[in-house]
Coordinates of C-alpha atoms in Angstrom, one line a residue:
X56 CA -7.9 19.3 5.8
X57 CA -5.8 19.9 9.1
X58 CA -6.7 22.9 11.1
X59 CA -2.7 23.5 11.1
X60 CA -2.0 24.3 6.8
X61 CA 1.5 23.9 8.2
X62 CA 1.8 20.5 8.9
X63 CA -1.8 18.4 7.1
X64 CA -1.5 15.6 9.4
X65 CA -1.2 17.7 12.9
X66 CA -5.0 17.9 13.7
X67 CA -5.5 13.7 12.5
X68 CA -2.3 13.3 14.7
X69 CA -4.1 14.3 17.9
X70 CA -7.3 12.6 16.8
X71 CA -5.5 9.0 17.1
X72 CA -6.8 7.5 20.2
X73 CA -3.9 6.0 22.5
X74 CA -3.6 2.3 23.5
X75 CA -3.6 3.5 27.3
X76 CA -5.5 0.4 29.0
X77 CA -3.2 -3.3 29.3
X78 CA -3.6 -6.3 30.7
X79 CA -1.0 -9.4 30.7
X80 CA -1.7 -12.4 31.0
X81 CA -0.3 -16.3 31.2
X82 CA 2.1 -17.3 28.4
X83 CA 0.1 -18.8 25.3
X84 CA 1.0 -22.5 24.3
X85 CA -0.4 -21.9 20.5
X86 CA -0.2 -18.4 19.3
X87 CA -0.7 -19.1 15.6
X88 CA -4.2 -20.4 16.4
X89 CA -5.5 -18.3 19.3
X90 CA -4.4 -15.5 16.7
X91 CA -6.4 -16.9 14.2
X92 CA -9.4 -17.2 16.6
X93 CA -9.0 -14.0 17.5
X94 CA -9.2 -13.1 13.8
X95 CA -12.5 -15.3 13.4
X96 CA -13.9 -13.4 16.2
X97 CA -15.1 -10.3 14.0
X98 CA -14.3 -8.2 16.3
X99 CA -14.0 -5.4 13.3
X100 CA -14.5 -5.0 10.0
X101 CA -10.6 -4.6 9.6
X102 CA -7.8 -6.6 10.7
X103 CA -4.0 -8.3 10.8
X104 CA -2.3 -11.3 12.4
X105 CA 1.4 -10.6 12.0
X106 CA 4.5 -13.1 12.9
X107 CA 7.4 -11.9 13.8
X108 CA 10.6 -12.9 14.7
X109 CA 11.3 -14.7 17.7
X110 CA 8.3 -16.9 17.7
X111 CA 5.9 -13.4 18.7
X112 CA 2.7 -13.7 17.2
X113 CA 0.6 -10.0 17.0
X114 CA -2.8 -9.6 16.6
X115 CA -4.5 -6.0 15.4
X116 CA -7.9 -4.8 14.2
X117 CA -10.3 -2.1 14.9
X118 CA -10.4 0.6 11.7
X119 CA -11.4 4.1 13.1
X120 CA -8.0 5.2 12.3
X121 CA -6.0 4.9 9.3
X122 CA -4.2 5.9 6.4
X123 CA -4.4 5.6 2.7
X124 CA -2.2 6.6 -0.4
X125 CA -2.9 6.6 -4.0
X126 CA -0.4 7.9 -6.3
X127 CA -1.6 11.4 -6.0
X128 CA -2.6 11.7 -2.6
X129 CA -2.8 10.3 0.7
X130 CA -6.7 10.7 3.1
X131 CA -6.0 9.4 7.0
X132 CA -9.2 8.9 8.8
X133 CA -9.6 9.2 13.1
X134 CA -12.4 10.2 15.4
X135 CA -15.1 10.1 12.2
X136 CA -13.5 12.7 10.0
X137 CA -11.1 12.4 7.1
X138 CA -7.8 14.7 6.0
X139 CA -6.6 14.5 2.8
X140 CA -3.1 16.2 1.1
X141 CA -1.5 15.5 -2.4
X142 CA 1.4 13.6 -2.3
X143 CA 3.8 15.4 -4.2
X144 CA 6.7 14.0 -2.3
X145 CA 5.3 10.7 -3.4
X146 CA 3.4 8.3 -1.1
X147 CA 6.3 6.6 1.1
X148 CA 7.1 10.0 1.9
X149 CA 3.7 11.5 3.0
X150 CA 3.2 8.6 4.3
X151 CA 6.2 8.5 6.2
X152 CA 5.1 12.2 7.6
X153 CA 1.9 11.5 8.7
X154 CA 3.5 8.6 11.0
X155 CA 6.0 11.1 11.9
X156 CA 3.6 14.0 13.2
X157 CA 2.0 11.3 15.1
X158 CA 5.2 9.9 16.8
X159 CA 5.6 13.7 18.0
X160 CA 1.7 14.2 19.1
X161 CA 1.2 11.3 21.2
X162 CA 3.0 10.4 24.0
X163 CA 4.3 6.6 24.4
X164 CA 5.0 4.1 21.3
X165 CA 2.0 3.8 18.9
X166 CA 2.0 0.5 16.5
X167 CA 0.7 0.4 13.0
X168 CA -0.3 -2.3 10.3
X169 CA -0.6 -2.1 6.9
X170 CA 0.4 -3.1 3.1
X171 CA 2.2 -1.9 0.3
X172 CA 1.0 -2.8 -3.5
X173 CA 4.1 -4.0 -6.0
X174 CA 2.4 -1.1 -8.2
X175 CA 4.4 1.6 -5.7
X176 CA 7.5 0.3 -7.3
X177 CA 6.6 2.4 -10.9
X178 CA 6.5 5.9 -8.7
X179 CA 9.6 5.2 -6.8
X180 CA 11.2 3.8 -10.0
X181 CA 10.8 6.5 -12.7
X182 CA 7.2 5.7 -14.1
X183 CA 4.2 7.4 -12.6
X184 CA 1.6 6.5 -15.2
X185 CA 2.2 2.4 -14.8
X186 CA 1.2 3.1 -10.7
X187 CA -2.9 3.5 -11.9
X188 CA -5.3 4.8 -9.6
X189 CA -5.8 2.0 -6.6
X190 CA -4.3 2.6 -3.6
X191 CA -0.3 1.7 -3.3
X192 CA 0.0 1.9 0.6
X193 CA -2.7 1.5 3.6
X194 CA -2.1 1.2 7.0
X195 CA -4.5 0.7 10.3
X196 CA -3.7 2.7 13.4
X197 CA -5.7 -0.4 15.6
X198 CA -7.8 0.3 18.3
X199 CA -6.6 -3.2 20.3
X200 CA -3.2 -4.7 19.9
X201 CA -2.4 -8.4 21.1
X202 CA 0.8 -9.5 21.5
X203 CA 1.2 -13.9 22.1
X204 CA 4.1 -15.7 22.7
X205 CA 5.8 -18.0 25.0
X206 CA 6.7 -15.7 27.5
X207 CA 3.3 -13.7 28.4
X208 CA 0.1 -12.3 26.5
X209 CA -0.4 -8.7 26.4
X210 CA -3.1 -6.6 25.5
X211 CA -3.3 -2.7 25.0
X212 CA -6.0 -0.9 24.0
X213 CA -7.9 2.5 23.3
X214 CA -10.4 1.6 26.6
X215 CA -11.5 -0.7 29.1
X216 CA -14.8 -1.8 26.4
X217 CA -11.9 -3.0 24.0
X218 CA -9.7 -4.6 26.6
X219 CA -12.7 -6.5 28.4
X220 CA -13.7 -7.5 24.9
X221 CA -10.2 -9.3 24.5
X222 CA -9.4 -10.7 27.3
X223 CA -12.9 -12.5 28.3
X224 CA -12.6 -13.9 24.3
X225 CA -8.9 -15.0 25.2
X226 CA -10.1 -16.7 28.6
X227 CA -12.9 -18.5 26.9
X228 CA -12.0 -21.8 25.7
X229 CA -12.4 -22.9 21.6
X230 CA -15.9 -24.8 21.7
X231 CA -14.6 -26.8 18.7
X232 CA -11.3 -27.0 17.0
X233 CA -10.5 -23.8 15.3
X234 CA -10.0 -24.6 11.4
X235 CA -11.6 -28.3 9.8
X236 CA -8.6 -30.2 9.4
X237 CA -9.7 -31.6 6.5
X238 CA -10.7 -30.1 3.0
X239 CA -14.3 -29.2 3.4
X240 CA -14.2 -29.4 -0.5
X241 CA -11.7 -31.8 -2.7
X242 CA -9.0 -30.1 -4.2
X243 CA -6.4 -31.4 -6.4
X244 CA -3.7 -29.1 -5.3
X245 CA -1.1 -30.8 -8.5
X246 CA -4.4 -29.4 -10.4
X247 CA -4.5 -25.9 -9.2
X248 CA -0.7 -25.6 -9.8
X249 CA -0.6 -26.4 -13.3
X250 CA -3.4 -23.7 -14.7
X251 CA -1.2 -21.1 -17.0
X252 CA 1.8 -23.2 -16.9
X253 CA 2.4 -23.2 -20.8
X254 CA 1.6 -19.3 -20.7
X255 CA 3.9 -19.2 -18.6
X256 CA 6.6 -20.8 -20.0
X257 CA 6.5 -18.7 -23.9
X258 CA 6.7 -15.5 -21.3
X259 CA 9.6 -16.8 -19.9
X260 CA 11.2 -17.4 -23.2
X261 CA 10.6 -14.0 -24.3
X262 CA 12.3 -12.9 -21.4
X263 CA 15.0 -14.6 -21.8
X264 CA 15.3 -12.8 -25.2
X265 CA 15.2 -9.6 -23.4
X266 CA 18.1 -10.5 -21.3
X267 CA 20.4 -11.7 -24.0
X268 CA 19.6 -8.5 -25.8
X269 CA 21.1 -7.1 -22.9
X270 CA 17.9 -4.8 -22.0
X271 CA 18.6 -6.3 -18.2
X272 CA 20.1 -8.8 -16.8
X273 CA 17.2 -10.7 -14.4
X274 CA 13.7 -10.3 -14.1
X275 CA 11.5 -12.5 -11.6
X276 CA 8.4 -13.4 -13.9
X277 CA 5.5 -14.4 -12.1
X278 CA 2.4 -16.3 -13.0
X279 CA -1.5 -16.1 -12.0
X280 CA -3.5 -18.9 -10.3
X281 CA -6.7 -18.2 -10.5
X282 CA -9.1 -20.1 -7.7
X283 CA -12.7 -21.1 -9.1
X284 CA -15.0 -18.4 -7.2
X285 CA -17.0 -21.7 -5.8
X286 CA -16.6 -23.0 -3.4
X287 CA -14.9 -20.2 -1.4
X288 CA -11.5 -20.2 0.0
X289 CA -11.4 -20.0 3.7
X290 CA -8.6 -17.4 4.3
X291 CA -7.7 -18.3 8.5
X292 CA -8.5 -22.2 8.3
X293 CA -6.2 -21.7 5.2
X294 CA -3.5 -19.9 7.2
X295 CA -3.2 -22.2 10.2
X296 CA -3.2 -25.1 8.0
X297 CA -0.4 -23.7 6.0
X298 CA 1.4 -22.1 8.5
X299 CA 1.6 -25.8 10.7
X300 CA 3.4 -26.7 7.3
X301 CA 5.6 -24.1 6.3
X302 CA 8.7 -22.3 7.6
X303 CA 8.2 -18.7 7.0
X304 CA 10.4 -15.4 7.9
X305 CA 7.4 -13.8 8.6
X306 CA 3.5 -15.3 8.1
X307 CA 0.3 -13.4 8.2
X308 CA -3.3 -12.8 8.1
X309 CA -5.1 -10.3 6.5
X310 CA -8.2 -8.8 6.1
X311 CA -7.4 -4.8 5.7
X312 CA -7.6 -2.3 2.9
X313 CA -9.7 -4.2 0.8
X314 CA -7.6 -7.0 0.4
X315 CA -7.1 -10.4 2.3
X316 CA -4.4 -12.5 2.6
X317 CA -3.0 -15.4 4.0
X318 CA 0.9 -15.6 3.5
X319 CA 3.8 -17.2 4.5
X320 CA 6.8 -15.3 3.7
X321 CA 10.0 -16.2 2.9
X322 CA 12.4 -13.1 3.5
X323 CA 12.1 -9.7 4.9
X324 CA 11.9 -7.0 2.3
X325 CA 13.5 -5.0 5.2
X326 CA 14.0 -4.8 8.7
X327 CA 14.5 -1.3 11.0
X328 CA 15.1 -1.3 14.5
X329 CA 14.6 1.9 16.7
X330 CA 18.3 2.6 17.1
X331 CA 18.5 2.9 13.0
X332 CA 20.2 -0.9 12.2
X333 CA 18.5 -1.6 8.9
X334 CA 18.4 -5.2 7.7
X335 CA 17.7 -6.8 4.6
X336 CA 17.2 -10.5 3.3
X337 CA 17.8 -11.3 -0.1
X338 CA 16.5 -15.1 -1.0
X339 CA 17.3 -15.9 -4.8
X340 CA 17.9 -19.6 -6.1
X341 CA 15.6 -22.2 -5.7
X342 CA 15.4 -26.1 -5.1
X343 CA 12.2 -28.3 -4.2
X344 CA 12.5 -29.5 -0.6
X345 CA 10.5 -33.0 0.2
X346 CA 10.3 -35.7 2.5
X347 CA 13.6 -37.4 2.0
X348 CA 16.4 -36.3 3.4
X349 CA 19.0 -37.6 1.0
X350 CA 17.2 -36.1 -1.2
X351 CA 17.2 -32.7 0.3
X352 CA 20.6 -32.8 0.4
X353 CA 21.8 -33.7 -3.3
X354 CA 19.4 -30.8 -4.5
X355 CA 21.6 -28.7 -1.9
X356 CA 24.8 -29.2 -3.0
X357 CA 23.5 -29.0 -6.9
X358 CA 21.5 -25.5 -5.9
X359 CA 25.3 -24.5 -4.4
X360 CA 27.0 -25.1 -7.3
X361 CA 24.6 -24.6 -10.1
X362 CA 25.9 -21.6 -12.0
X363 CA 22.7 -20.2 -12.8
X364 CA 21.4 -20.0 -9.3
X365 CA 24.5 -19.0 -7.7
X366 CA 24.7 -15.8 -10.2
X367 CA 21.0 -15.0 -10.2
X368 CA 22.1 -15.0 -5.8
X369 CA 25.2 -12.7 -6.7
X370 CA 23.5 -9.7 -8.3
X371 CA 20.3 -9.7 -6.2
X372 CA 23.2 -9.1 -3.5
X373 CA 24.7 -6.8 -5.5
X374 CA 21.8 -4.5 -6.0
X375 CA 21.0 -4.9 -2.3
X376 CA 24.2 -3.7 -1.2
X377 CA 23.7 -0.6 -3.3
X378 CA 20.4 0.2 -2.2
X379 CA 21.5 0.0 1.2
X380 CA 24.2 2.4 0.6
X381 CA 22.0 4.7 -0.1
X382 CA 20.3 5.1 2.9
X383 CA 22.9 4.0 5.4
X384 CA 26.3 5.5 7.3
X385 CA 29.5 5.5 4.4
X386 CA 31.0 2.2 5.4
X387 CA 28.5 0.5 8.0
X388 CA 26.7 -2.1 5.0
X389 CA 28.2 -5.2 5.9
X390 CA 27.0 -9.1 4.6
X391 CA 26.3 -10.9 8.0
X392 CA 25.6 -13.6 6.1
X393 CA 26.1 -15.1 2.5
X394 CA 24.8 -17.6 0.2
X395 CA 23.4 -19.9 3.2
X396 CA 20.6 -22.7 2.5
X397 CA 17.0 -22.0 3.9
X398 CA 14.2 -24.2 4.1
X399 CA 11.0 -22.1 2.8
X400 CA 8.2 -24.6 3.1
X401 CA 8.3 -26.7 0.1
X402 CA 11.5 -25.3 -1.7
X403 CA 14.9 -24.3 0.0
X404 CA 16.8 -21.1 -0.8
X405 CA 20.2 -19.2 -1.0
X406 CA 20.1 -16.3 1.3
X407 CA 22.1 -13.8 2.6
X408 CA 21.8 -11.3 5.1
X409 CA 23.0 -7.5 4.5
X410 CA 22.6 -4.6 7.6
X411 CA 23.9 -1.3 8.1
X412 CA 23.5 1.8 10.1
X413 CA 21.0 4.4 9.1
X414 CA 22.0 8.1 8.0
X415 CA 21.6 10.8 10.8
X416 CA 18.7 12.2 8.4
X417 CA 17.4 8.6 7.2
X418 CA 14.3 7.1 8.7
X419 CA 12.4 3.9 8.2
X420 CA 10.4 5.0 5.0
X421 CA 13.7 6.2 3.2
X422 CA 14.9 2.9 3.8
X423 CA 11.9 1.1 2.7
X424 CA 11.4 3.8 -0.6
X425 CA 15.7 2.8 -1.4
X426 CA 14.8 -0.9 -1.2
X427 CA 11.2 -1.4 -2.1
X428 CA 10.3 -3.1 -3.8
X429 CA 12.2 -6.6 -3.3
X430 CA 15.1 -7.2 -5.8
X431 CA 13.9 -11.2 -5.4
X432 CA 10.6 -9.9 -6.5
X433 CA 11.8 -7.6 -9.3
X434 CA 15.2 -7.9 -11.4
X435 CA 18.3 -6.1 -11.7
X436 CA 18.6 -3.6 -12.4
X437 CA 15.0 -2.5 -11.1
X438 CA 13.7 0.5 -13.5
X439 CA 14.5 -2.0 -16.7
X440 CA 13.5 -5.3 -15.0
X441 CA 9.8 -3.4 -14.0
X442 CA 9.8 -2.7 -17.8
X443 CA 10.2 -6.2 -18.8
X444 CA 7.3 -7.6 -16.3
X445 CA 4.8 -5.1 -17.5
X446 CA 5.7 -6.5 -21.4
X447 CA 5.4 -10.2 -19.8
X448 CA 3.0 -10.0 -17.5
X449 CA -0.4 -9.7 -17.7
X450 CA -2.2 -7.5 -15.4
X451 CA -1.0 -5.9 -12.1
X452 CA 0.4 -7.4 -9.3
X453 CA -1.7 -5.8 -6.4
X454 CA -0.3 -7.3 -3.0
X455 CA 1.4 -9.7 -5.2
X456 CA 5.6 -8.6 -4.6
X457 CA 4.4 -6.3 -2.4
X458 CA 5.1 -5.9 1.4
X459 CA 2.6 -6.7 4.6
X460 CA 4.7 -4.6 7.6
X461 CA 4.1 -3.6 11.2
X462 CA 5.8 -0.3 12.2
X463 CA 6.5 1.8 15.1
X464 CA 6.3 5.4 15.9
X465 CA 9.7 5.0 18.2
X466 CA 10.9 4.1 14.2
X467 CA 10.8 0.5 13.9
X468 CA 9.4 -1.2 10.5
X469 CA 9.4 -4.8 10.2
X470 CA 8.0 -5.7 6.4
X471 CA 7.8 -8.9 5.0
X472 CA 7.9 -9.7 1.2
X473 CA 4.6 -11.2 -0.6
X474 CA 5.4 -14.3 -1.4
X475 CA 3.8 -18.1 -1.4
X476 CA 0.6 -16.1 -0.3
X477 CA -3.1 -16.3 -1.0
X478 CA -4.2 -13.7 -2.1
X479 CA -8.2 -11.9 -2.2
X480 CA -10.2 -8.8 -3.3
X481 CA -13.1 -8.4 -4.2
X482 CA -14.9 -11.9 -4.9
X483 CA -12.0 -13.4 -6.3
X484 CA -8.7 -15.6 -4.7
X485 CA -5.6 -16.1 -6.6
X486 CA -2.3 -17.9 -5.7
X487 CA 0.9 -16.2 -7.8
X488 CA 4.3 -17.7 -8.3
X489 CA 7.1 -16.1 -9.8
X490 CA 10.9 -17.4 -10.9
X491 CA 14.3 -15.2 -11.6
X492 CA 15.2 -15.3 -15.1
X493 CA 18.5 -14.9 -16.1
X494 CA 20.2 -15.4 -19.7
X495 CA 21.0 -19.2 -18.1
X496 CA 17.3 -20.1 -18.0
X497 CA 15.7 -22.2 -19.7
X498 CA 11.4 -22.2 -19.4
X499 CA 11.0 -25.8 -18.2
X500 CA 13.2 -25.5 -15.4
X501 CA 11.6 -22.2 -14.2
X502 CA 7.8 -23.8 -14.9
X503 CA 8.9 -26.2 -12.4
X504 CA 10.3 -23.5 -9.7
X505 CA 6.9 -21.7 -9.9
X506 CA 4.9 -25.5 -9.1
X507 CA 7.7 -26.0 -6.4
X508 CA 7.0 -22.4 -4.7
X509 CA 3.1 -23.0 -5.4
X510 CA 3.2 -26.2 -3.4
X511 CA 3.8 -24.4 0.0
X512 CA 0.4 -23.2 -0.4
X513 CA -1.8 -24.9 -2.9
X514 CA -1.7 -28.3 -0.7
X515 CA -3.2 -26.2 2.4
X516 CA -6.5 -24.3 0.8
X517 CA -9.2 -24.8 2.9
X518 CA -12.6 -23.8 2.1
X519 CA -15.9 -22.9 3.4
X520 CA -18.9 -25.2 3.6
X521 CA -21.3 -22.6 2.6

């Protein structure tokens, strides 16, 4: 424990080594894959590639520090020892003061990396018992921090060992292209996205049921793609490959926490800037987006004024503009956007944008606790829809519906929603594909939305040779 019983965290706070050496360098033409060389460097035995907005491209690893939460409590690790306190506000919230008590230890701006499991949603929702006993949130305080994109390429880190390391890896030049370009395996990708389709489909019917019993009134049902444990998936040839092909919000690479994952995501579960504007980016209804551009373009004006999709849109809105009300100023929760068309990779979407001004006694975690997890990736309303998956569902979700964020101890938290994402632990590798299911549904039309969303991945696994 701390050596302050006052505040647990204080003594882990000033443990946390600061990023005090930086370098910056030239501009970098291809962030996405000198990330991903970066990440095939093994530099340490934990890291993340995150993409942010704006075309910025950041690359984190080194696991001395870091914190973990299970339902019950939350252990942060720094400088070889471990501190440990029961989360009795729940996780978000110790969470949230451990970051806190570090902001107001260390002097300059201190970056973090980390995941949230879908399994949080059951504490923050009402039922503590669904949550089980893996951990629900984990983030790494990294020891080197690279930040690539068109304008420079900047390094921090905890000394000049770790900064040397960096840069003489970025001046070296790739002895041989990054990731094969070709499958190193054959795959039939239309293969891989038809295994549980039929399960699927009777869960989606009984769902359905649900909904015109009026027990809710949407629930995004997922479904489980198993990948044969030979051979194995290559995570970062599978990232590059995918990302050159998709049009995330966010993408990422991940190797933290005891999962990995390679994901390109198509919304935001939230958004917090350093001056308190909170963002959010509901995506809900769905249309297969292909080579043709006529094509493209009937199947956008039928996903505008299909009644289903445009009502499944309305209340995932809705909900988001309660949650946000919540946590933000009476009367500053405005829709900057509404019911636009986005291209995700293989499908295009309705989204709409909704941002407000964060309470005088809000931070980023209250925000993230009031809209985690994803309405897209839930139902509405959230306590019944949670209900419903755990009846339809088999298993847990893990990092599945979920968030992968990078934060800020000046109080930024940028957290994409896992989605079209490949997913790892242990020695197994699963795509996941879910649908919203509303009372207009029908389960051959949502069967197909999970193969569209599937295609924006299943097409790019790559796999080892060995």
């Amino acid at each position: 424990m701390s050596d302050n019983p006052r505040n647990p965290w204080d003594s882990w706070a000033r443990s946390v080594p600061p990023l005090t050496c930086a370098h910056t360098g030239a501009p970098c033409p291809d962030p996405a894959a000198t990330a991903t060389r970066l990440a095939l460097a093994g530099l340490a035995d934990q890291y993340m590639v995150y993409e942010a907005e704006g075309g910025a491209w950041h690359f984190a690893t080194g696991s001395a520090v870091s914190l973990t939460a299970h339902a019950t409590a939350l252990t942060a690790r720094a400088a070889g020892r471990s501190w440990t306190s029961r989360c009795d506000g729940g996780p978000s919230a110790v969470f949230a003061d451990a970051l806190n008590t570090l902001a107001v230890t260390r002097d300059g701006e201190q970056h973090f990396y980390g995941w949230a499991a879908f399994e949080l949603a059951h504490l923050l929702h009402g039922d503590p018992e669904a949550a089980g006993d893996a951990p629900l949130l984990h983030a790494l305080v990294p020891s080197v921090e690279v930040t690539l994109d068109a304008e420079a390429t900047r390094v921090r880190a905890v000394d000049e060992a770790w900064l040397r390391k960096i840069v003489d890896l970025l001046a070296e030049p790739p002895a041989r292209p990054t990731v094969p370009v070709k499958h190193t395996v054959p795959v039939k990708a239309e293969e891989v996205i038809a295994v549980g389709a039929d399960a699927y489909g009777a869960a989606v019917a009984r769902t359905i049921e649900d909904i015109r019993a009026a027990r809710l009134e949407k629930a995004v049902l997922s479904r489980k793609v198993p990948l044969p444990a030979t051979p194995v998936v290559d995570f970062p040839a599978t990232y590059l490959a995918g990302r050159r092909a998709n049009t995330p919000a966010r993408s990422y690479l991940l190797d933290l926490g005891g999962y990995r994952a390679a994901g390109f995501s198509p919304e935001t579960v939230l958004e917090v800037a350093a001056d308190g504007r909170v963002s959010t980016q509901p995506l809900a209804g769905t249309r297969a987006l292909g080579a043709d551009p006529a094509e493209n373009d009937r199947r956008r004006a039928e996903l505008l004024s299909d009644p289903k999709e445009v009502h499944e849109h309305a209340v995932s809105v809705r909900l988001a503009w309660e949650e946000m009300e919540r946590v933000c100023r009476a009367g500053s929760v405005v829709a900057e956007e509404f019911m636009a068309v986005r291209p995700r990779g293989s499908v295009q979407h309705l989204a709409s944008r909704l941002t407000g001004r964060l309470r005088r006694n809000a931070g980023p975690w209250d925000a993230f606790a009031s809209l985690f997890p994803a309405i897209t990736a839930t139902g509405v309303p959230k306590r019944e829809a949670l209900q419903a998956l755990a009846r339809h569902e088999q298993g847990s979700r893990g990092l599945y519906g979920g968030a992968v964020f990078r934060g800020s101890t000046a109080g930024g938290l940028d957290a994409a929603l896992v989605l079209r994402t490949l997913i790892g632990e242990g020695g197994g590798a699963w795509l996941r594909a879910g649908a919203g299911i509303t009372g207009q549904s029908s389960p051959e039309r949502e069967i197909e939305e999970t193969c569209e969303k599937l295609r924006s991945v299943a097409p790019y696994l790559r796999f080892a040779e060995n």
